Short mmCIF file of C-alpha atoms and ligand atoms in Angstrom, two decimals:
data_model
loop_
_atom_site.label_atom_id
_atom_site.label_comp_id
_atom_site.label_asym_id
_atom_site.label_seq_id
_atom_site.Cartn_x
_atom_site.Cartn_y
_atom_site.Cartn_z
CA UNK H 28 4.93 23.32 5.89
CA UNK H 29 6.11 20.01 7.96
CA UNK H 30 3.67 17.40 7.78
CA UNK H 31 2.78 15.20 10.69
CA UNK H 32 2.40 11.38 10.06
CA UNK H 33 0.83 9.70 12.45
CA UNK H 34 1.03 5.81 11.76
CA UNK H 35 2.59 2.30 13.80
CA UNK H 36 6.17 2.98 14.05
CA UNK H 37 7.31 -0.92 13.62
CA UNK H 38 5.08 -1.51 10.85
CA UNK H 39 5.34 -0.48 6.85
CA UNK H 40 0.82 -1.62 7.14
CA UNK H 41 -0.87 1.37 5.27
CA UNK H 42 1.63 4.01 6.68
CA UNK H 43 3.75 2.87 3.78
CA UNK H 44 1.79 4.45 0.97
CA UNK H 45 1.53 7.84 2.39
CA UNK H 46 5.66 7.68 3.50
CA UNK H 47 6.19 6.63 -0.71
CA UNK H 48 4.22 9.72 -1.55
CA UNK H 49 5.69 12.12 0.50
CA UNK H 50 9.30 10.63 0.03
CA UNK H 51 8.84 11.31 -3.82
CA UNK H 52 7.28 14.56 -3.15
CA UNK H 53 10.44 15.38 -1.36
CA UNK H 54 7.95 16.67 1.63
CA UNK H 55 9.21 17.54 4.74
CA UNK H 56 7.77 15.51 7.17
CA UNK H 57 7.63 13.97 10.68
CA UNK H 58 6.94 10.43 11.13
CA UNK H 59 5.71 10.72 14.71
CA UNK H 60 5.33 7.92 16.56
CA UNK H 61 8.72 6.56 15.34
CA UNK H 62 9.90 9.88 17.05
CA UNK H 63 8.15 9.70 19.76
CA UNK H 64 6.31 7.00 20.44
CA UNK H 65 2.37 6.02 20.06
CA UNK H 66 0.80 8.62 22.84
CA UNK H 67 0.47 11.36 20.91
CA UNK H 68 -1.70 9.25 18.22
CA UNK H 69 -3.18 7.52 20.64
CA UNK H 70 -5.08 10.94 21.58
CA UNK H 71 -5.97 12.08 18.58
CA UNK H 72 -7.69 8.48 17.99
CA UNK H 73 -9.28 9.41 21.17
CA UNK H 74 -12.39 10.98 18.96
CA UNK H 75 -12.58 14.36 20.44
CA UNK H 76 -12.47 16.54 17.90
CA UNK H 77 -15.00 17.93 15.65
CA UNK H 78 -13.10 15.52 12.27
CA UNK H 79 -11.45 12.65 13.98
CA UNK H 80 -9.83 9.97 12.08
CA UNK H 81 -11.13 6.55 12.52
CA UNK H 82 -7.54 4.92 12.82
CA UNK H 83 -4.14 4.93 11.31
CA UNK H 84 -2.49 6.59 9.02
CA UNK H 85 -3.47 10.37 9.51
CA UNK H 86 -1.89 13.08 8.62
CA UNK H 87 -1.57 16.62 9.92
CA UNK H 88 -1.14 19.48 6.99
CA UNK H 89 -1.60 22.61 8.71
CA UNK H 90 -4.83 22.44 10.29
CA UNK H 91 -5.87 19.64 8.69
CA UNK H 92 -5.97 15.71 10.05
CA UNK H 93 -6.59 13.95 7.02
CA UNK H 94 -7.65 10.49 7.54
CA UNK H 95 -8.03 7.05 5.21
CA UNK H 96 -5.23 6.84 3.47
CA UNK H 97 -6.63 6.97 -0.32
CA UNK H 98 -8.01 9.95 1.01
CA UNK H 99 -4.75 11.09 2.50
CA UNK H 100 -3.21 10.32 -1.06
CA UNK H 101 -6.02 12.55 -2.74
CA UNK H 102 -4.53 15.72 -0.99
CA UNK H 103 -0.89 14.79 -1.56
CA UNK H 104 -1.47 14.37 -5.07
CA UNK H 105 -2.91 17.40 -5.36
CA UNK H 106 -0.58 19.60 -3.50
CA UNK H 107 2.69 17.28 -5.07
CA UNK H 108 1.70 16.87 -8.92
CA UNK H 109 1.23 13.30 -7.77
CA UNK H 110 -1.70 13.10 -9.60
CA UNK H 111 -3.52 14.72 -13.09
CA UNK H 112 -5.08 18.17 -12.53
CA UNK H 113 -7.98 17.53 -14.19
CA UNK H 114 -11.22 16.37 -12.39
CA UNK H 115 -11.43 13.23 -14.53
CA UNK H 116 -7.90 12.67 -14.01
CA UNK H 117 -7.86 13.08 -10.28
CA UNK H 118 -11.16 10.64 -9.59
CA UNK H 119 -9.56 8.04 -11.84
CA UNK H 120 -6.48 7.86 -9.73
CA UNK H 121 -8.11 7.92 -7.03
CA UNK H 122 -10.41 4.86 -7.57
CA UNK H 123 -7.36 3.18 -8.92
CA UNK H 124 -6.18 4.02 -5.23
CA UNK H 125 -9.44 2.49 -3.94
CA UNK H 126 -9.45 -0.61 -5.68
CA UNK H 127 -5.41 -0.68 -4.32
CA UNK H 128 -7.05 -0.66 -0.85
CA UNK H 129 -9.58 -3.23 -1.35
CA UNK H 130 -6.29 -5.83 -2.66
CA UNK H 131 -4.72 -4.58 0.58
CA UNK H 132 -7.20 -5.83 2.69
CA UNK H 133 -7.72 -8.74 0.91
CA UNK H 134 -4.41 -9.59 1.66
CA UNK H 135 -4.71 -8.18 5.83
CA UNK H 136 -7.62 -11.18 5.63
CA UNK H 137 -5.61 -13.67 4.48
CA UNK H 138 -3.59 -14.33 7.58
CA UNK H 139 -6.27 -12.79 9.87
CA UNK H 140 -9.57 -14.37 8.42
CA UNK H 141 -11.90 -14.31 11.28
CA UNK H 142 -10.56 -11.34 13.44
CA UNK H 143 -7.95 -8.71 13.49
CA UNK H 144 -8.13 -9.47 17.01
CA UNK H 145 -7.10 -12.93 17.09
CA UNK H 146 -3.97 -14.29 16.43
CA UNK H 147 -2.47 -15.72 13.15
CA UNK H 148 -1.93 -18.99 15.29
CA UNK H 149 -5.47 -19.25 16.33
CA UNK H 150 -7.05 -18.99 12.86
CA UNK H 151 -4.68 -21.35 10.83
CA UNK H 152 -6.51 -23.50 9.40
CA UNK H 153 -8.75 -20.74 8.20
CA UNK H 154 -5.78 -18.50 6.74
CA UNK H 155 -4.68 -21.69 5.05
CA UNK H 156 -8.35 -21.75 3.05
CA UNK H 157 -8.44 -18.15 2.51
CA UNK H 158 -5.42 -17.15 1.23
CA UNK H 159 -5.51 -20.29 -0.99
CA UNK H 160 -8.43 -18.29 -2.78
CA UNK H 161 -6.26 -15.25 -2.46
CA UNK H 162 -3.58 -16.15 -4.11
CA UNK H 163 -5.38 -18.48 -6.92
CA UNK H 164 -8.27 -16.31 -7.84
CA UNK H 165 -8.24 -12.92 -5.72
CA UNK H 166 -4.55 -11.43 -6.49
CA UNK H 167 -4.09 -12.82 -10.18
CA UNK H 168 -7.72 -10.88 -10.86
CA UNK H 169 -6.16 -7.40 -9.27
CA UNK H 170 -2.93 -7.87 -11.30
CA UNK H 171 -4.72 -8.71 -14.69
CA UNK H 172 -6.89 -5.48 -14.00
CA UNK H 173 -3.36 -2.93 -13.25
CA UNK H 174 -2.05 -5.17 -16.33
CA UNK H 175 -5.37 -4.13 -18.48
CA UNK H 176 -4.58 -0.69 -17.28
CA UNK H 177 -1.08 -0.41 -17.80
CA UNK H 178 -1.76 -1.71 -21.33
CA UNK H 179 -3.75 0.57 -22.24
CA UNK H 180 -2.20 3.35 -21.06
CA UNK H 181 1.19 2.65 -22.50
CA UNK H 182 3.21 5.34 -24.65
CA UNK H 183 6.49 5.78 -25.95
CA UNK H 184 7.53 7.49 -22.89
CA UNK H 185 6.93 4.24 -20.83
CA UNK H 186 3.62 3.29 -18.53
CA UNK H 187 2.41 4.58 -15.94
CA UNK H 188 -0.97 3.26 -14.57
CA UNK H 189 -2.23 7.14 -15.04
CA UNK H 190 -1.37 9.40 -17.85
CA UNK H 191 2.36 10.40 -18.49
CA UNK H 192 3.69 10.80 -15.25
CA UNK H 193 4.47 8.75 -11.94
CA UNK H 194 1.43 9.23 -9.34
CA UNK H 195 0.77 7.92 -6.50
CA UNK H 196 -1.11 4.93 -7.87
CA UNK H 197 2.02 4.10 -9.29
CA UNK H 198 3.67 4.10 -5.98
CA UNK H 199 1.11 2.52 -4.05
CA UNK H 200 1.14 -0.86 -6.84
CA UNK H 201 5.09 -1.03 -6.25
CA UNK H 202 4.27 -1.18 -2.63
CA UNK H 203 1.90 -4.00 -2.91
CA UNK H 204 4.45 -5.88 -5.26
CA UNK H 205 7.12 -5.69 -2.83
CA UNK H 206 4.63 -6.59 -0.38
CA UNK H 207 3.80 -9.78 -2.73
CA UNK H 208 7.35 -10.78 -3.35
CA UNK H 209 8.28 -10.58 0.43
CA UNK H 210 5.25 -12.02 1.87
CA UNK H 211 4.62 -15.36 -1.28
CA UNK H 212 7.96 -15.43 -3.08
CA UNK H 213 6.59 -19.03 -4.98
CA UNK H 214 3.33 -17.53 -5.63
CA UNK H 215 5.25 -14.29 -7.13
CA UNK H 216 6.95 -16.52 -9.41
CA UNK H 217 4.40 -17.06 -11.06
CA UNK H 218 2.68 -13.72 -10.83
CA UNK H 219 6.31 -12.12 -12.44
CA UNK H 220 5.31 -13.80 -15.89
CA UNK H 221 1.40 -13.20 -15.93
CA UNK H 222 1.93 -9.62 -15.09
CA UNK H 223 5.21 -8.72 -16.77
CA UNK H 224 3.71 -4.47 -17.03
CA UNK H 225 2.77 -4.67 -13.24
CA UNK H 226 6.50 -6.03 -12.49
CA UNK H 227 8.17 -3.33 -15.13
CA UNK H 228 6.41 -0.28 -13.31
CA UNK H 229 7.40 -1.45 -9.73
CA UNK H 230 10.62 -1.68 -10.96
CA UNK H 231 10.85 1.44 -12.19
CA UNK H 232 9.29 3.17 -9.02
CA UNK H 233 12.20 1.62 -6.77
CA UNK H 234 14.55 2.84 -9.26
CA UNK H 235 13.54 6.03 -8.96
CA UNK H 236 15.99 8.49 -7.23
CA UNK H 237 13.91 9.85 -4.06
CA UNK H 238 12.39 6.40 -4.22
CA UNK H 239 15.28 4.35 -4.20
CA UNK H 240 17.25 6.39 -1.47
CA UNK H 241 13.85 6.01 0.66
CA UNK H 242 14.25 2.35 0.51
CA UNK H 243 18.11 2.03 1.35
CA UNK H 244 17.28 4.48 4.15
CA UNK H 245 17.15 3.59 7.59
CA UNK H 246 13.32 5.47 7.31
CA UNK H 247 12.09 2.18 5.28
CA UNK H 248 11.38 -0.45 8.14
CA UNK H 249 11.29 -4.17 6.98
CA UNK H 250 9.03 -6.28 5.92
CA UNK H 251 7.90 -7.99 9.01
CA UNK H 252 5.36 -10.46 10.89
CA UNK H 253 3.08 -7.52 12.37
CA UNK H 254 2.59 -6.05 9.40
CA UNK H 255 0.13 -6.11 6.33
CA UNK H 256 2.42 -8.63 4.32
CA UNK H 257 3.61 -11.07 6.09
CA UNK H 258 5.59 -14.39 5.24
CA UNK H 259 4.05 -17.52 6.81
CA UNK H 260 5.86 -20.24 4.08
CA UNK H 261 3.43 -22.68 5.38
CA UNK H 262 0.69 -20.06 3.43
CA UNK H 263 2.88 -19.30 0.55
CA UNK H 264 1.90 -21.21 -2.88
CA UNK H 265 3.20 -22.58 -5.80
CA UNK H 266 0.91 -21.53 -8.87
CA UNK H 267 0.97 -23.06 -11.97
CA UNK H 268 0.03 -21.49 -14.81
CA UNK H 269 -3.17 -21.81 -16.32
N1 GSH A 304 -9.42 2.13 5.51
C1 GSH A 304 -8.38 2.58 6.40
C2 GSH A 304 -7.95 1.44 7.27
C3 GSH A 304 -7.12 1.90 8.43
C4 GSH A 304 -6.64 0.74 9.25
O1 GSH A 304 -7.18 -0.38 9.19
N2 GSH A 304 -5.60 1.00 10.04
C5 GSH A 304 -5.02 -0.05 10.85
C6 GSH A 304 -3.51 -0.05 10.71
S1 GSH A 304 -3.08 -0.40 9.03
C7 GSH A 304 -5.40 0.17 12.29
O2 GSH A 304 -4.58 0.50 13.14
N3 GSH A 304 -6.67 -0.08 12.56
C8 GSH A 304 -7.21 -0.01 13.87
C9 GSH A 304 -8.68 -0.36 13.82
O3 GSH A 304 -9.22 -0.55 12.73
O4 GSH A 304 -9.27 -0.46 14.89
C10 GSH A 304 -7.21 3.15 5.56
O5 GSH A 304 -7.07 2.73 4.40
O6 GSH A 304 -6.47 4.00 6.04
#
């Protein structure tokens, strides 16, 4: 089966976790708008069907649209051994996924704290106050959790956040510390020696073969000012360790 992602085509945003787990999967898969443009999204966000997604990333499996991307991430993992087989396995993944999301906005409200609809140079001064909580309290709280995690989950074989194998959680935390690096490279400093399990494990997702050839593809689209991570220097922060 060819899946159909539907997703910005000049952004990484969310899109990028679902193209990470289907470019390990080795999936074959159509990254639509980048193809084609945004009209054919556009009317499936136009709410007609019976099981419309609320907004990008979707995918189409078969008959399926599959929307929110955790959720998205659920049935990849699944149908890719991206994820444990068991139930307990499969939830815990998954709310690692969640709790991957919540960081990610976090981050989205750091340069857009009042609106999404504004822009970054009308809500300055507030991006300035926010993300000065994000990156003091909010990030180094997320990364001492995936560090707790990875800690405790650590064998012989190396660590993964779940169990013995790479899953998608895996993928999704090297996403948000390449995210990190590009969008606060002082404030990453910093967050390279707190975190030192978080930094291993996204190292050793973009070393991964299918990974790795993803990322030197033309298919991975920078880092840019549209997207989720975005690097305003005037918001980026020198920590100092406590
Ligand atoms: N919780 C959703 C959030 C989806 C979302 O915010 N998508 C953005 C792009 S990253 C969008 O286009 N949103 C349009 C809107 O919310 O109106 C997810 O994780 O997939």
């Amino acid at each position: 089966m060819r899946y159909e992602l539907y997703y910005w085509p000049s952004i990484q945003g969310r899109g990028e976790f679902v193209r990470l787990a289907l470019e390990q999967a080795g999936a074959d898969y159509r990254d639509v708008a980048r193809g084609s443009g945004t009209p054919g999204m556009e009317r499936m966000l136009s709410w007609h069907s019976a099981t419309p997604p609320f907004a990008p990333p979707f995918l189409k499996a078969g008959k399926l649209v599959i929307g929110q991307t955790a959720n998205i991430l659920l049935y990849l993992g699944e149908h890719h051994a991206l994820a444990p087989r068991t139930e307990a396995g499969r939830l815990w993944t998954h709310q690692i996924q969640l709790t991957i999301a919540d960081l990610v906005g976090e981050v989205h409200d750091g340069h857009h704290p009042i609106s999404g609809s504004l822009y970054y140079a009308d809500q300055k001064a507030a991006a300035r106050k926010r993300t000065h909580a994000l990156l003091t309290e909010r990030v180094p709280k997320f990364l001492r959790y995936f560090e707790a995690i990875l800690h405790a989950n650590r064998s012989p074989h190396g660590a993964f956040l779940v169990g013995r194998r790479v899953s998608y959680a895996d993928l999704s935390l090297f996403q948000v510390v390449d995210g990190l690096c590009y969008a606060f490279p002082k404030a990453s400093a910093h967050y390279r020696k707190k975190s030192p399990r978080v930094h291993a494990l996204a190292k050793e997702v973009a070393a991964r073969p299918r990974i790795a050839a993803y990322l030197a593809s033309e298919r991975r689209i920078a880092f840019n000012r549209d997207g989720i991570f975005r690097h305003y220097p005037e918001l980026d922060q020198v920590i100092y360790a406590r």
